[in-house]
Short mmCIF file of C-alpha atoms in Angstrom, two decimals:
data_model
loop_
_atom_site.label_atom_id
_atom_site.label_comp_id
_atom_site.label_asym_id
_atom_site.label_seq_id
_atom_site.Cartn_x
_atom_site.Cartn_y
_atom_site.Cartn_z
CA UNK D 1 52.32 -36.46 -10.48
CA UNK D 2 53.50 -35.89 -14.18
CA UNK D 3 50.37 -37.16 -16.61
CA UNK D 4 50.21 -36.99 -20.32
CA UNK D 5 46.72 -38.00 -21.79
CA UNK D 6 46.37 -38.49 -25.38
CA UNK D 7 42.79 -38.67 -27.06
CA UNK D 8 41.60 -38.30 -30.48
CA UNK D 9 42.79 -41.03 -32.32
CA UNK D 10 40.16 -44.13 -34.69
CA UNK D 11 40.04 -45.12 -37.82
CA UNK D 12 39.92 -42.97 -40.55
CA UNK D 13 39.81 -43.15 -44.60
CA UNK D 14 43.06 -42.80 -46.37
CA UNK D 15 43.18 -39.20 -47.63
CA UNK D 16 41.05 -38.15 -44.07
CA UNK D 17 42.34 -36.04 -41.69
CA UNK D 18 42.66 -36.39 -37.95
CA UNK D 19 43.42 -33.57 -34.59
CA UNK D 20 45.10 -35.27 -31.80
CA UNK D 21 45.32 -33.45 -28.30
CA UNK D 22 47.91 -34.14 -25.40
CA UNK D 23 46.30 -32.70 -21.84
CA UNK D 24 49.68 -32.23 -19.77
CA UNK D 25 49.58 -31.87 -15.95
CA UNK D 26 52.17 -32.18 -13.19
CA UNK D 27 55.05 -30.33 -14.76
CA UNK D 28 55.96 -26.52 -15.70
CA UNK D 29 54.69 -27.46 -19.64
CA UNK D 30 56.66 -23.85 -21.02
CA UNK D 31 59.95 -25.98 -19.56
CA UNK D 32 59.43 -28.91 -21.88
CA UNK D 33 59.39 -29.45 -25.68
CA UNK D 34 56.74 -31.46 -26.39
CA UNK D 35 56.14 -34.36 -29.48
CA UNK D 36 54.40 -36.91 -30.86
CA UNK D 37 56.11 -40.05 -31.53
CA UNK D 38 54.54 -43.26 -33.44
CA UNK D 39 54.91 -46.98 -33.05
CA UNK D 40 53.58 -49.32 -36.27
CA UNK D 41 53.19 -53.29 -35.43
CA UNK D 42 57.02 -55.23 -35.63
CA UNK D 43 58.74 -51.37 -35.67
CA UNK D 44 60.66 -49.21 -33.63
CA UNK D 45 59.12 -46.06 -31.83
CA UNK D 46 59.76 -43.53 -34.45
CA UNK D 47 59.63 -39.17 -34.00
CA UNK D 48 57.13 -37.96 -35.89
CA UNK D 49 56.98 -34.06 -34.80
CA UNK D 50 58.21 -32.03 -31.98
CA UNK D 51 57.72 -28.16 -31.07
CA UNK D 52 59.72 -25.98 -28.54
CA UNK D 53 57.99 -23.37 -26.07
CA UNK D 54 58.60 -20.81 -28.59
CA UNK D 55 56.96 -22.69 -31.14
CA UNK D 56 60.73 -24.19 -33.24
CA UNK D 57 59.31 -27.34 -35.06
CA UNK D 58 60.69 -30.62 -36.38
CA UNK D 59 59.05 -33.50 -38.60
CA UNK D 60 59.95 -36.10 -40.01
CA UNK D 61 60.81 -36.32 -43.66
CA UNK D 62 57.37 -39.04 -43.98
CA UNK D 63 55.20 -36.46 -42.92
CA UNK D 64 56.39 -32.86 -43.73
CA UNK D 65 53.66 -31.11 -45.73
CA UNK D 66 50.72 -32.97 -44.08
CA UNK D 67 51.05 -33.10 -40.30
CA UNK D 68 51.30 -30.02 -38.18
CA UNK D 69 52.00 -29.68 -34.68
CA UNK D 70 51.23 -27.15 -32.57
CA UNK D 71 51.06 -26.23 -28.76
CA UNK D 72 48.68 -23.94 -26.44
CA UNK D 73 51.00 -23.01 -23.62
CA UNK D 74 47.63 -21.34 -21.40
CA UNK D 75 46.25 -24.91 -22.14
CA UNK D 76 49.32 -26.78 -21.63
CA UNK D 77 48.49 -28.60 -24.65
CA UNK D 78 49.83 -30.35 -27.74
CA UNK D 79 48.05 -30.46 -30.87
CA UNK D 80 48.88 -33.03 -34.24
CA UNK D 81 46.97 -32.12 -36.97
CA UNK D 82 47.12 -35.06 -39.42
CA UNK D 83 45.63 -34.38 -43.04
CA UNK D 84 46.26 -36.73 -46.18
CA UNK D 85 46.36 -39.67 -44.46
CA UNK D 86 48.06 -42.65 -45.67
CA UNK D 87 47.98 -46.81 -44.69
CA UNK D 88 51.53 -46.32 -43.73
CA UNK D 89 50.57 -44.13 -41.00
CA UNK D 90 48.93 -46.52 -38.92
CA UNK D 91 49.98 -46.88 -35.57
CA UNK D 92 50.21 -46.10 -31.55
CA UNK D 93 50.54 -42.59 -31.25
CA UNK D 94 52.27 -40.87 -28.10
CA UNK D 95 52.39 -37.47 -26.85
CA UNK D 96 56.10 -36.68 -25.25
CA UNK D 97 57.98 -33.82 -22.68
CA UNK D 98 61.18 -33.74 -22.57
CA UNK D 99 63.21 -31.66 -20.41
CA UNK D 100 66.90 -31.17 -18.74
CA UNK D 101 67.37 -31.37 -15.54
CA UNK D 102 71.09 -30.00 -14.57
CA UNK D 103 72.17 -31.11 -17.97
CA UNK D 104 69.98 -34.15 -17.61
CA UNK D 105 67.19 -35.27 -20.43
CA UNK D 106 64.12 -36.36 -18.40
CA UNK D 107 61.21 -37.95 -21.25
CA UNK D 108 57.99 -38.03 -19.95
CA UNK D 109 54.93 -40.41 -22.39
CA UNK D 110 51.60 -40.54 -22.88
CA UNK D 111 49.98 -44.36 -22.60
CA UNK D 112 48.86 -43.76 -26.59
CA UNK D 113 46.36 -43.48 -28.82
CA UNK D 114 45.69 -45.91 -31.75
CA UNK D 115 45.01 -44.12 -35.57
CA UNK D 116 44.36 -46.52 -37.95
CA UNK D 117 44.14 -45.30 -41.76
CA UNK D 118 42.08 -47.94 -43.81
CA UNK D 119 39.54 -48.18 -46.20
#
């Protein structure tokens, strides 16, 4: 069966920094793009980075320049690196895979991890 396991996540100190892992098992992980996607209280699931196989990246505009994401294909891995952290970047973290299937999307997530940036 397909799992995604998130860990690193607490509460850290605005300005801290973070490293959040993704442990992938059950699928062919070079196949898949992975991300990490974020969920405050009261808001919408929103992207927050993704990364091909061969290492393409997108982030969104709220965290360019402080989070970086990055994979380990021998590890089938994803890495967020989260540096100058900010209050506004509190929420449910959750690792994704996406795929196609025959010109299908299949999504794969990750139960979450919590980061909560306070002082």
């Amino acid at each position: 069966q397909v799992q995604l396991v998130e860990s690193g996540g607490g509460l850290v100190q605005p300005g801290g920094s973070l490293r959040l892992s993704c442990a992938a098992s059950g699928i062919i992980f070079s196949a898949h793009t992975m991300g990490w996607y974020r969920q405050a209280p009261g808001k919408q699931r929103e992207l927050v980075a993704t990364i091909t196989s061969v290492g393409n990246t997108v982030y969104a505009d709220s965290v360019k320049g402080r989070f970086t994401i990055d994979r380990d294909n021998a590890k089938k891995t994803v890495y967020l690196q989260m540096n100058s952290l900010k209050p506004e970047d509190t929420a449910v973290y959750y690792c994704n895979a996406a795929t196609t299937v025959i010109f299908r999307r299949v999504d794969y997530w990750g139960q979450g991890t919590l980061v909560t940036v306070s002082s």
